[in-house]
Short mmCIF file of C-alpha atoms in Angstrom, two decimals:
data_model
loop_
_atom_site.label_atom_id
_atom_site.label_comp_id
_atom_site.label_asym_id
_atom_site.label_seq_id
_atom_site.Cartn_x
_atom_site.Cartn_y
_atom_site.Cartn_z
CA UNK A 1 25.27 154.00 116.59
CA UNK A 2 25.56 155.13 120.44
CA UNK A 3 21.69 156.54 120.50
CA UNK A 4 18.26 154.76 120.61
CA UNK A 5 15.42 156.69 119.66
CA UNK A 6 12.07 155.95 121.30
CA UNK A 7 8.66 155.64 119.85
CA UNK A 8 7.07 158.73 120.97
CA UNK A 9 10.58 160.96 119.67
CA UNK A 10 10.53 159.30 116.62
CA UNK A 11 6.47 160.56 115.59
CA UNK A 12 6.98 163.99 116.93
CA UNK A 13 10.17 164.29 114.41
CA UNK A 14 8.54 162.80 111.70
CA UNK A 15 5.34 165.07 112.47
CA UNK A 16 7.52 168.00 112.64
CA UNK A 17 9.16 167.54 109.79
CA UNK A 18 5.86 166.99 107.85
CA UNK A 19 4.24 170.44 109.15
CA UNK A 20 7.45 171.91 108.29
CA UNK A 21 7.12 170.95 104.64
CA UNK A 22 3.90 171.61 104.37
CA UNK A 23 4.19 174.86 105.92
CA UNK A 24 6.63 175.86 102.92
CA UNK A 25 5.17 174.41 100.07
CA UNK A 26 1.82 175.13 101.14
CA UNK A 27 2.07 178.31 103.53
CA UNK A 28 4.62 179.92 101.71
CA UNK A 29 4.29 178.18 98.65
CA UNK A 30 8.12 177.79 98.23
CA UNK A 31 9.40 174.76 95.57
CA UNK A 32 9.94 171.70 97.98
CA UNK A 33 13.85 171.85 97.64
CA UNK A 34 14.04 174.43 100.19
CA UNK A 35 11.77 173.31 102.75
CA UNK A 36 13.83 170.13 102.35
CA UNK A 37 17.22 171.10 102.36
CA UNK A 38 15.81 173.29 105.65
CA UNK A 39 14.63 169.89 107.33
CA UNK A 40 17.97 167.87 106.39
CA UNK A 41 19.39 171.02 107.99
CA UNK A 42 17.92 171.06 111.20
CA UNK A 43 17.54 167.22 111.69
CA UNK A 44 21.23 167.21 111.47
CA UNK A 45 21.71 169.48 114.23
CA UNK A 46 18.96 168.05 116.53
CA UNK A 47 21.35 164.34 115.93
CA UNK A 48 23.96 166.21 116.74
CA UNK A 49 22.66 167.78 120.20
CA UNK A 50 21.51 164.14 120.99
CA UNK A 51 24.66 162.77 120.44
CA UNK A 52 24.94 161.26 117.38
CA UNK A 53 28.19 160.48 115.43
CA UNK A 54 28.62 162.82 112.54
CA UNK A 55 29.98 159.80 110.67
CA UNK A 56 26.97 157.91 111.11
CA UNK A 57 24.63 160.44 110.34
CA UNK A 58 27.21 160.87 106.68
CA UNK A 59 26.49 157.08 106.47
CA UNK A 60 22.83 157.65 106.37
CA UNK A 61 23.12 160.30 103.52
CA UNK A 62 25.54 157.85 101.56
CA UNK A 63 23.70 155.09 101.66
CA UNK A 64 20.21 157.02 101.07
CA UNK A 65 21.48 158.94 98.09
CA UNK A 66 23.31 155.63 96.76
CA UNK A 67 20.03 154.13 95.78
CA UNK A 68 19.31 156.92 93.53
CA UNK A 69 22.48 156.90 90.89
CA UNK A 70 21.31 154.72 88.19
CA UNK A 71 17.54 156.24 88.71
CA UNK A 72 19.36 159.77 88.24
CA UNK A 73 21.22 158.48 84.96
CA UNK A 74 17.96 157.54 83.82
CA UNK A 75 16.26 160.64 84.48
CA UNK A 76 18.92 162.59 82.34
CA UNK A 77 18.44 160.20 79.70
CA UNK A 78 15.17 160.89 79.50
CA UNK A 79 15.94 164.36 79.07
CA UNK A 80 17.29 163.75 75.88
CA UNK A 81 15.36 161.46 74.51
CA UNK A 82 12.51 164.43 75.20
CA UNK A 83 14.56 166.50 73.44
CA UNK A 84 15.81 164.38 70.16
CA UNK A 85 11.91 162.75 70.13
CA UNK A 86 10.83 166.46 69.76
CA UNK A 87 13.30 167.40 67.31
CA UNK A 88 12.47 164.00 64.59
CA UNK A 89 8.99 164.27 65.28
CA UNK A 90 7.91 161.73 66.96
CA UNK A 91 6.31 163.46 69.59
CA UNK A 92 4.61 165.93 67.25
CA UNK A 93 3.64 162.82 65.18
CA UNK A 94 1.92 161.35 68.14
CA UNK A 95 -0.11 165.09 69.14
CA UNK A 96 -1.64 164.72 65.44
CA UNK A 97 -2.55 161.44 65.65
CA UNK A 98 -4.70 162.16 69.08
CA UNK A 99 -6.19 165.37 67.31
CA UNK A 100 -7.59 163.39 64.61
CA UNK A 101 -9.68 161.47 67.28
CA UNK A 102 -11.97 164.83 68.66
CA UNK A 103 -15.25 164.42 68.29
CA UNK A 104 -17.43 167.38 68.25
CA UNK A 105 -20.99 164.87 69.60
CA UNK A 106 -18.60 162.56 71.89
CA UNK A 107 -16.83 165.42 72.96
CA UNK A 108 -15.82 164.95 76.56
CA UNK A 109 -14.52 160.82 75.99
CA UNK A 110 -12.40 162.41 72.97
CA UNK A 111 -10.82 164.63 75.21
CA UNK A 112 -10.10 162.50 78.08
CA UNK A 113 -8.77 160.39 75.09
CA UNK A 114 -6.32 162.69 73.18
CA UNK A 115 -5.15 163.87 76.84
CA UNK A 116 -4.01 160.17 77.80
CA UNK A 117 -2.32 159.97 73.92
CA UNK A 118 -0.67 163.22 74.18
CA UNK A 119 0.72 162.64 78.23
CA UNK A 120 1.91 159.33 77.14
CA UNK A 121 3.66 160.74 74.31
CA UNK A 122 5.09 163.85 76.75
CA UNK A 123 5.48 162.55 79.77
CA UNK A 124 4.24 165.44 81.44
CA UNK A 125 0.52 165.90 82.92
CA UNK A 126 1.11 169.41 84.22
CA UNK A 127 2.31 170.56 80.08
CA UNK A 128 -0.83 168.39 78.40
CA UNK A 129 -3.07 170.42 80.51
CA UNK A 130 -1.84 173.93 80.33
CA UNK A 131 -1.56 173.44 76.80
CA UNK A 132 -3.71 170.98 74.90
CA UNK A 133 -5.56 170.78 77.74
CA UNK A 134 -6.66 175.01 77.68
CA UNK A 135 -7.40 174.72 73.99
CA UNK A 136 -9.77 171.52 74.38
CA UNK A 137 -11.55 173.52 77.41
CA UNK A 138 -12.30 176.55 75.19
CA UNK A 139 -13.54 174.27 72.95
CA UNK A 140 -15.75 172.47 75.49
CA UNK A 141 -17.29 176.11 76.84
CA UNK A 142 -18.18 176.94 73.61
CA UNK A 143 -20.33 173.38 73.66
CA UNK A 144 -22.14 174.25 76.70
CA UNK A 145 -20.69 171.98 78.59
CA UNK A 146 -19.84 171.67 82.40
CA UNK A 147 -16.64 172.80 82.83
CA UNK A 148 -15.82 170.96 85.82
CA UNK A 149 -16.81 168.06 83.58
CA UNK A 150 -14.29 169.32 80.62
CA UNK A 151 -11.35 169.75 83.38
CA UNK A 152 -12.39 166.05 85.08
CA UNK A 153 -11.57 164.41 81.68
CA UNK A 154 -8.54 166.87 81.25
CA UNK A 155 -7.05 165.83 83.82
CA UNK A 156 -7.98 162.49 83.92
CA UNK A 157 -6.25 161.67 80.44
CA UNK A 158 -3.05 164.05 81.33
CA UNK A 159 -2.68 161.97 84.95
CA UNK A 160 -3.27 158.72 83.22
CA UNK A 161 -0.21 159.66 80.72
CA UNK A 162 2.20 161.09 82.95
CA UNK A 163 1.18 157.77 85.03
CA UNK A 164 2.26 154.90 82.43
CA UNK A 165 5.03 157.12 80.17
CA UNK A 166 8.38 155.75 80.67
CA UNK A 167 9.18 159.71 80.07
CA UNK A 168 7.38 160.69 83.16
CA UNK A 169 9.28 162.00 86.12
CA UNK A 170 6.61 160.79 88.34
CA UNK A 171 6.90 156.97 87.42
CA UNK A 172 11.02 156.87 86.62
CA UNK A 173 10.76 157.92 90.34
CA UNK A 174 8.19 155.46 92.08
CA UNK A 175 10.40 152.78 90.16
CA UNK A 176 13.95 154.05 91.51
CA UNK A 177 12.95 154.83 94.81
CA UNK A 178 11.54 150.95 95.47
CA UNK A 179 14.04 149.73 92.92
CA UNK A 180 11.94 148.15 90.66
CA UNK A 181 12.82 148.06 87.19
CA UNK A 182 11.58 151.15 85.30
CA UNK A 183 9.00 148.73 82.11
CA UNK A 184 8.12 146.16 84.48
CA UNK A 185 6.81 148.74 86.91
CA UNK A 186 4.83 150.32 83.89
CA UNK A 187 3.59 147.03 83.09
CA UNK A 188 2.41 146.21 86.82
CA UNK A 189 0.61 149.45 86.96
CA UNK A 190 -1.73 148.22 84.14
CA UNK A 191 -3.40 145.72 87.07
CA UNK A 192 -5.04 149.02 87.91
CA UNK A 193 -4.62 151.24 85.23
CA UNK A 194 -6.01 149.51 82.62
CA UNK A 195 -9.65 149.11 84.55
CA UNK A 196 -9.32 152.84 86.14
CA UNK A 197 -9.04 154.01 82.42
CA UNK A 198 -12.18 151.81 81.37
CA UNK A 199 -14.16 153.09 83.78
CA UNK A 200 -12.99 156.25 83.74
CA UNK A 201 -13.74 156.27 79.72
CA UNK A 202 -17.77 154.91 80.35
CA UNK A 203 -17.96 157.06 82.86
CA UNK A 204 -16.79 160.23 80.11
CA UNK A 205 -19.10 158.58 77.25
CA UNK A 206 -22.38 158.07 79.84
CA UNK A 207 -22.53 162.17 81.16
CA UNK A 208 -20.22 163.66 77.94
CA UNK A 209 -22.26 163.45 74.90
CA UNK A 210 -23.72 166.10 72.90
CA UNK A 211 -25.38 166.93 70.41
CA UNK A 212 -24.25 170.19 69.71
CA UNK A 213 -21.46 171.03 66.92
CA UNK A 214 -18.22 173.32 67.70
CA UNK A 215 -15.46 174.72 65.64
CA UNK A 216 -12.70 172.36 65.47
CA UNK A 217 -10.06 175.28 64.05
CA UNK A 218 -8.16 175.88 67.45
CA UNK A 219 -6.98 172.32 67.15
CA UNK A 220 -6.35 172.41 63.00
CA UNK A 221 -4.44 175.85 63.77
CA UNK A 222 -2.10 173.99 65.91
CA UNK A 223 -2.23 170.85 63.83
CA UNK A 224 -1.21 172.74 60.82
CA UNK A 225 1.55 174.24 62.65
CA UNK A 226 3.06 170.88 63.58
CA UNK A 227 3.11 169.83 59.73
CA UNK A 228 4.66 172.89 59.42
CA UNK A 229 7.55 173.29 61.27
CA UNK A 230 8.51 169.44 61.78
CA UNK A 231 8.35 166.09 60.35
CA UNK A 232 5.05 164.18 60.75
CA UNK A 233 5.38 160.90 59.16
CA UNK A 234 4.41 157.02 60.52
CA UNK A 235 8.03 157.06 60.76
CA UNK A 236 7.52 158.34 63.95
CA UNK A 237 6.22 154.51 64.98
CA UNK A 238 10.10 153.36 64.50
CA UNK A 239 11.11 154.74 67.88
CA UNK A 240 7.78 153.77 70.05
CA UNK A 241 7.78 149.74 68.59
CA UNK A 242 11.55 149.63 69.58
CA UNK A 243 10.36 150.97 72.87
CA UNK A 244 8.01 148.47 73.31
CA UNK A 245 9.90 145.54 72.25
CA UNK A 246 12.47 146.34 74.51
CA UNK A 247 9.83 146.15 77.49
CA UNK A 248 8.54 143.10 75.79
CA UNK A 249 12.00 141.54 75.72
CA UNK A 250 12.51 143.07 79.42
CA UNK A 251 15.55 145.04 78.40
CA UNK A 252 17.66 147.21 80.92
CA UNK A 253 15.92 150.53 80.75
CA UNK A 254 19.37 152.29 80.57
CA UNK A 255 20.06 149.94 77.03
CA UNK A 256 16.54 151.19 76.08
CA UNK A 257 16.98 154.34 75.97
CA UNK A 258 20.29 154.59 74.33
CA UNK A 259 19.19 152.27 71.71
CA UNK A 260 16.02 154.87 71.91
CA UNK A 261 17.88 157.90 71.34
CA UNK A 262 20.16 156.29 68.68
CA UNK A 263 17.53 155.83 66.95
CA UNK A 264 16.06 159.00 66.97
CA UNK A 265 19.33 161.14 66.38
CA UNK A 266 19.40 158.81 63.16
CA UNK A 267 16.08 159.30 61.94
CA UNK A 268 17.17 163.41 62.95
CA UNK A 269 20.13 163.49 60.73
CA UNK A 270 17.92 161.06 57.51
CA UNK A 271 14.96 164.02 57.51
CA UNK A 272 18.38 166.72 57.89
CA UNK A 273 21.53 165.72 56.55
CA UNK A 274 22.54 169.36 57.03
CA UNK A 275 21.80 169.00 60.89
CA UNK A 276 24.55 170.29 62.81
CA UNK A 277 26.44 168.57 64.97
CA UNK A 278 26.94 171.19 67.69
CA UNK A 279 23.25 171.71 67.15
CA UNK A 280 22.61 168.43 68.45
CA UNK A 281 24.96 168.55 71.09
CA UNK A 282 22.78 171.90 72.09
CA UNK A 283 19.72 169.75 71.68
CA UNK A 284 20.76 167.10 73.96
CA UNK A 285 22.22 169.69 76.43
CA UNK A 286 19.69 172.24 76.74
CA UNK A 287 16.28 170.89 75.49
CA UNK A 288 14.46 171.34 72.12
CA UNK A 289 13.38 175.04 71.45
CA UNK A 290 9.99 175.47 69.93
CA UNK A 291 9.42 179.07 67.03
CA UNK A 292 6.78 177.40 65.36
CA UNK A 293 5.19 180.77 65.84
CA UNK A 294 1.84 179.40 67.54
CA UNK A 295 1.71 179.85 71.15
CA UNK A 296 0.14 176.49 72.16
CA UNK A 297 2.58 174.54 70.22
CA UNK A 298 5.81 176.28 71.59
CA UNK A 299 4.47 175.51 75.15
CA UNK A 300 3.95 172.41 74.41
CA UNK A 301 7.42 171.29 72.37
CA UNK A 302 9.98 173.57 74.10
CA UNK A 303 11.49 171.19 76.65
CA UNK A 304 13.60 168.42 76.97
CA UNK A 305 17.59 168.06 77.37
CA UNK A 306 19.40 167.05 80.43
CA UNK A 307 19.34 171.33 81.96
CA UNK A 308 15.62 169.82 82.17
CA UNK A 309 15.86 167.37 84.37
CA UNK A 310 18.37 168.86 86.88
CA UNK A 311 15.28 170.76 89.12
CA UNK A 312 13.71 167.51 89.87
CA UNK A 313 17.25 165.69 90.19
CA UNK A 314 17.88 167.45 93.33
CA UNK A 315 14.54 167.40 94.47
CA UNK A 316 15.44 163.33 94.31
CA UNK A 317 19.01 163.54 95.98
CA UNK A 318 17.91 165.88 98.85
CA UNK A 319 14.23 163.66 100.08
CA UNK A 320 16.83 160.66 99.87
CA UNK A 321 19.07 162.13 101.61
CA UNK A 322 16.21 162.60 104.08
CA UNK A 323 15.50 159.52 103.95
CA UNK A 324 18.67 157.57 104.53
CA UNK A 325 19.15 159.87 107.51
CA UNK A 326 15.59 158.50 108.76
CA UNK A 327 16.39 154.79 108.04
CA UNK A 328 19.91 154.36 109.11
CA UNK A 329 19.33 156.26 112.23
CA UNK A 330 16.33 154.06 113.30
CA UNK A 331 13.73 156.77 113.23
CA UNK A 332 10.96 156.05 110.56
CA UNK A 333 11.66 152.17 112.38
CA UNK A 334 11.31 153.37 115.90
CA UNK A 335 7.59 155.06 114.28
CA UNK A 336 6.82 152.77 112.27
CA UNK A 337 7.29 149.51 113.64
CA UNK A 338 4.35 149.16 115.95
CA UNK A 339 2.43 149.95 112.44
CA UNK A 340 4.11 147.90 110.45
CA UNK A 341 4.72 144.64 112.42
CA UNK A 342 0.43 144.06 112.43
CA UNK A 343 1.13 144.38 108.60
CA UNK A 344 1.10 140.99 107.85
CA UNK A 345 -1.79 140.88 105.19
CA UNK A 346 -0.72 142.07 101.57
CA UNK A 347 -3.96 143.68 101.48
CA UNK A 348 -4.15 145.43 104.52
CA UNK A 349 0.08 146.78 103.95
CA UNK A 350 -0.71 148.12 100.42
CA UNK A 351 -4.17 150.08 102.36
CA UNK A 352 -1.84 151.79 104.60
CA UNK A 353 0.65 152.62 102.02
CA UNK A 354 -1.95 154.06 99.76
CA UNK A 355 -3.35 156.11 102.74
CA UNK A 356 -0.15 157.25 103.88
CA UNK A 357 0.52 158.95 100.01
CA UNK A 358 -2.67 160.34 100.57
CA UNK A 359 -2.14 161.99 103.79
CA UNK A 360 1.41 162.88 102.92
CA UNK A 361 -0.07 164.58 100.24
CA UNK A 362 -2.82 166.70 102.38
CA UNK A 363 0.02 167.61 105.24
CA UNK A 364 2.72 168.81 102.73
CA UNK A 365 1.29 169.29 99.35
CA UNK A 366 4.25 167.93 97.19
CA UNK A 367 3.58 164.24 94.81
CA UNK A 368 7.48 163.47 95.41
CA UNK A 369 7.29 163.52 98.61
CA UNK A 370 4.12 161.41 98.92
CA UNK A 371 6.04 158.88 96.52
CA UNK A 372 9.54 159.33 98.52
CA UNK A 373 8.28 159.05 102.23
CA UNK A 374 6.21 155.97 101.91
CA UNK A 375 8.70 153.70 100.32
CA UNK A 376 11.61 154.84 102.47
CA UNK A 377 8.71 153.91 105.84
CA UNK A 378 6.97 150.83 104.22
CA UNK A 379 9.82 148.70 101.69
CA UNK A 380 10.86 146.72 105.01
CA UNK A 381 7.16 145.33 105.47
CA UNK A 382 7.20 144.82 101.72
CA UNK A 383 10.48 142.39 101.71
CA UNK A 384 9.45 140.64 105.36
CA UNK A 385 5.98 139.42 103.90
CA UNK A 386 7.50 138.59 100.70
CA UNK A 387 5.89 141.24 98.04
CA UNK A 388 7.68 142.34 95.34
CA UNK A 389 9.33 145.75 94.65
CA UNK A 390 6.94 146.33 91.89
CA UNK A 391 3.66 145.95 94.75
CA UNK A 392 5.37 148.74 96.47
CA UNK A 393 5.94 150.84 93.21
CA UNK A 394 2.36 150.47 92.14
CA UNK A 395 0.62 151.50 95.31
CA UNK A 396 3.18 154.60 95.53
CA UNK A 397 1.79 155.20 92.59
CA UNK A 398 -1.69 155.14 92.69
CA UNK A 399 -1.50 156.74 96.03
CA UNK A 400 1.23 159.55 95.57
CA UNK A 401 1.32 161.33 92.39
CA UNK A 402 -2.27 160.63 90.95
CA UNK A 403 -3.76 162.26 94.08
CA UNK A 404 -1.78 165.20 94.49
CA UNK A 405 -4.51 166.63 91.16
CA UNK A 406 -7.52 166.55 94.03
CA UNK A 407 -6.03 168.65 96.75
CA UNK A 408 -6.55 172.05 96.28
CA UNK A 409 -3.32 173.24 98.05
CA UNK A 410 -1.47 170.77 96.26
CA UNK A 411 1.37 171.61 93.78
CA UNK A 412 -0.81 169.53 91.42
CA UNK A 413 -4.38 170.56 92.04
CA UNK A 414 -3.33 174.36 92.33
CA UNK A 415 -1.55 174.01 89.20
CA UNK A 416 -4.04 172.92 87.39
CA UNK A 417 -7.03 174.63 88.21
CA UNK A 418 -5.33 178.03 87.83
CA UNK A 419 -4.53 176.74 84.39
CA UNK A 420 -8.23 176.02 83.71
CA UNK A 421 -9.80 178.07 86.14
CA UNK A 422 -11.57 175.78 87.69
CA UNK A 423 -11.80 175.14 91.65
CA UNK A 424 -10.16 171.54 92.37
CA UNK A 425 -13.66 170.68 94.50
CA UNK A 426 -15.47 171.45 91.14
CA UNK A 427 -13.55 169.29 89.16
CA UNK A 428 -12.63 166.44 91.90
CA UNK A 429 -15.79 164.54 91.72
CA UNK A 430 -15.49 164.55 87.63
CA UNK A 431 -11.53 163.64 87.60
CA UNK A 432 -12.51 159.47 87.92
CA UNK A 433 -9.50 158.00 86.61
CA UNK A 434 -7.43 159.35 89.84
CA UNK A 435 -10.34 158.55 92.12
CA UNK A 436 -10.54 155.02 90.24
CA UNK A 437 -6.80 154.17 90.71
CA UNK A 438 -6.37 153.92 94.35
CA UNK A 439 -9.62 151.99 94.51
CA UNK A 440 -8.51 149.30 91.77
CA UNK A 441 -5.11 149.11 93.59
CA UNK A 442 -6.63 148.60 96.97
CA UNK A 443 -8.47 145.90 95.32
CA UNK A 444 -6.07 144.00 93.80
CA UNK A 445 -4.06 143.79 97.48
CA UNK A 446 -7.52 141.97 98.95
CA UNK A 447 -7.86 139.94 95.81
CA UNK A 448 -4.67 138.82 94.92
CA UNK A 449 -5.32 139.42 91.47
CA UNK A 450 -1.94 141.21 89.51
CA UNK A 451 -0.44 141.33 92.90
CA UNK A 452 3.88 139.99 92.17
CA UNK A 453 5.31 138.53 94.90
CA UNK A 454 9.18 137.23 94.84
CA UNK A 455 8.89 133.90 93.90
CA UNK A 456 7.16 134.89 90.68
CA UNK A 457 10.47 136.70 89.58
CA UNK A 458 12.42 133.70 89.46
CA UNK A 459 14.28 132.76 86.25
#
């Protein structure tokens, strides 16, 4: 490298680039590939003008997008095991199981409930709420109830879903991006997930009960269709136990999933011998295809297959891209080291990082890149001071993609209240379990308590 680049250049590129992202996810309200690929683009040809080697600046990209090739196998396996989980009813297994726990007098806890069940299941908070989610706030208006209160536990149950499903785009990517393995970050998380859903759920029982009654035949319309049209069965357990025994036995996610999907495909071809092979190779290609006839269901069950993932796999090769421009050229460490190097306290690094996800996500809008940018600025104060990976992953987490729900010009939190049609600053102050997380998370950095540090991963 034949360039230095000082303190004061390094901020006003970084705060450049930020305005520049949020300007077209937010101002323009373009899909953050662009606004990315526009950045890469011009931070190339400002290196260049300053002198940079071209082959240094191709070593940054390298070595950025290096990190993310298992991570990106992973993702596309996860597209089809969406797509075969769909198909042999597991998925559709789990949605009636959650129904079955709506309760008309503790209405607003049984949402927030079936939400988590069916965004753990899916893997998606944005799907549970524009489609379970609408249905269960039609059924909430037609209890009187607050509406902001209805979306708050919405929400809260889809974002605590999305949050620990090892489908979830969201977490495969706070784990890849820190390199943390994929079940042991899930398992970290529950230092502050588990006591952000408790509270969350008291908080739902205390303001959500009623004594009113309300027509539960939305949800038994869409129940009936999924007995219907696939196979609902407590076979559907087989796939989820050897999920979790895997995580209990720490297994590779990578073996996981193929041991996952193998599964699945079998128990596809027991409940259909007649299953086609080029049918499944569809399947697995292109996602699961939903004609149940009712509307909520084929929103919610038409999705899956590798095609899936590819939107959010570029999304993931571009920001590190990005990002191993920003590292190997010294730039997020010429801004970030006067930060970082007072950093020394494991409570007082994992503030900042949550903050910074925050902010990222008020400047630019986008939960990637408030997962992305912070780990690419903060994983060398993580390694000096001796954390673990999975501290990183966690407050990315409970930082990043949780918050993006409460900012009303965030791909989340517009998303959602158009969906429901209700303004984010209505629903904010009711959606606890992503005000909760940050909070617990902060806490456990002070306290010490679930926090891993290196020498705990030994043997």
């Amino acid at each position: 490298m034949n360039k230095q680049i000082s303190f004061k250049e390094a901020v006003t590129i970084l705060i450049l680039m930020l305005v520049m992202l949020g300007w077209g996810v937010i101002g323009f309200g373009l899909s953050p590939q662009i606004p990315v690929l526009t950045v890469i683009a011009l931070l190339i040809f400002w290196l260049q003008i300053r002198g940079f080697e071209w082959e240094e600046v191709m070593k940054g990209i390298s070595q950025g997008i290096s990190t993310a090739i298992v991570p990106i196998f992973i993702f596309l396996l996860i597209g089809t095991l969406i797509a075969v989980w769909i198909q042999a009813g597991i998925i559709p297994s789990l949605m009636v199981l959650g129904f079955h726990m709506i309760s008309s007098h503790f209405f607003v806890p049984s949402v927030f409930l079936v939400c988590s069940l069916v965004g753990l299941a899916i893997g998606s908070g944005f799907t549970t709420v524009s489609t379970v989610g609408i249905a269960l706030f039609g059924m909430g208006s037609t209890l009187g109830i607050n509406p902001a209160l209805t979306a708050g536990a919405i929400i809260s149950g889809a974002v605590f879903g999305d949050k620990m499903s090892p489908l979830s785009d969201s977490t495969n990517l706070a784990s890849a991006v820190t390199e943390a393995d994929l079940f042991d970050h899930i398992k970290n998380m529950m230092w502050s997930t588990i006591p952000a859903f408790i509270g969350s759920l008291l908080f739902f029982f205390f303001l959500g009960q009623s004594n009113k009654a309300t027509s539960l035949a939305g949800i038994a319309a869409v129940e009936s269709s999924l007995r219907q049209n696939f196979s609902v069965s407590f076979w559907a357990a087989l796939p989820i136990i050897l999920m979790f025994a895997c995580a209990w036995k720490k297994v590779p996610a990578i073996q996981t999933l193929f041991a996952n999907i193998f599964l699945s495909v079998a128990m596809i071809f027991v409940q259909n011998p007649g299953f086609k092979m080029q049918k499944l190779a569809t399947l697995i290609e292109s996602g699961y295809v939903s004609n149940s006839g009712n509307k909520t269901v084929d929103a919610l069950l038409t999705r899956g297959g590798i095609s899936s993932m590819m939107g959010t796999v570029s999304l993931i090769i571009m920001t590190l891209a990005l990002g191993g421009i920003l590292m190997h050229l010294g730039i997020i460490d010429s801004a970030m080291n006067p930060l970082v190097e007072r950093l020394k306290k494991p409570g007082w690094l994992i503030l900042t990082t949550i903050m910074a996800g925050i902010g990222i996500n008020l400047f630019v809008g986008e939960q990637y890149l408030s997962v992305i940018l912070p780990a690419n600025a903060f994983k060398p104060a993580y390694k000096r001071i001796g954390l673990d990976p999975l501290a990183l992953s966690r407050a990315l987490e409970d930082g990043g993609s949780v918050i993006n729900y409460l900012i009303p010009w965030g791909v989340a939190g517009s998303f959602v209240a158009s969906a429901l049609g209700v303004p984010v600053l209505d629903f904010l102050p009711f959606t606890m379990f992503s005000l909760l997380s940050p909070v617990f998370s902060i806490l456990s950095g002070f306290t010490g308590i679930g926090l891993k540090w290196k020498q705990e991963k030994v043997a």
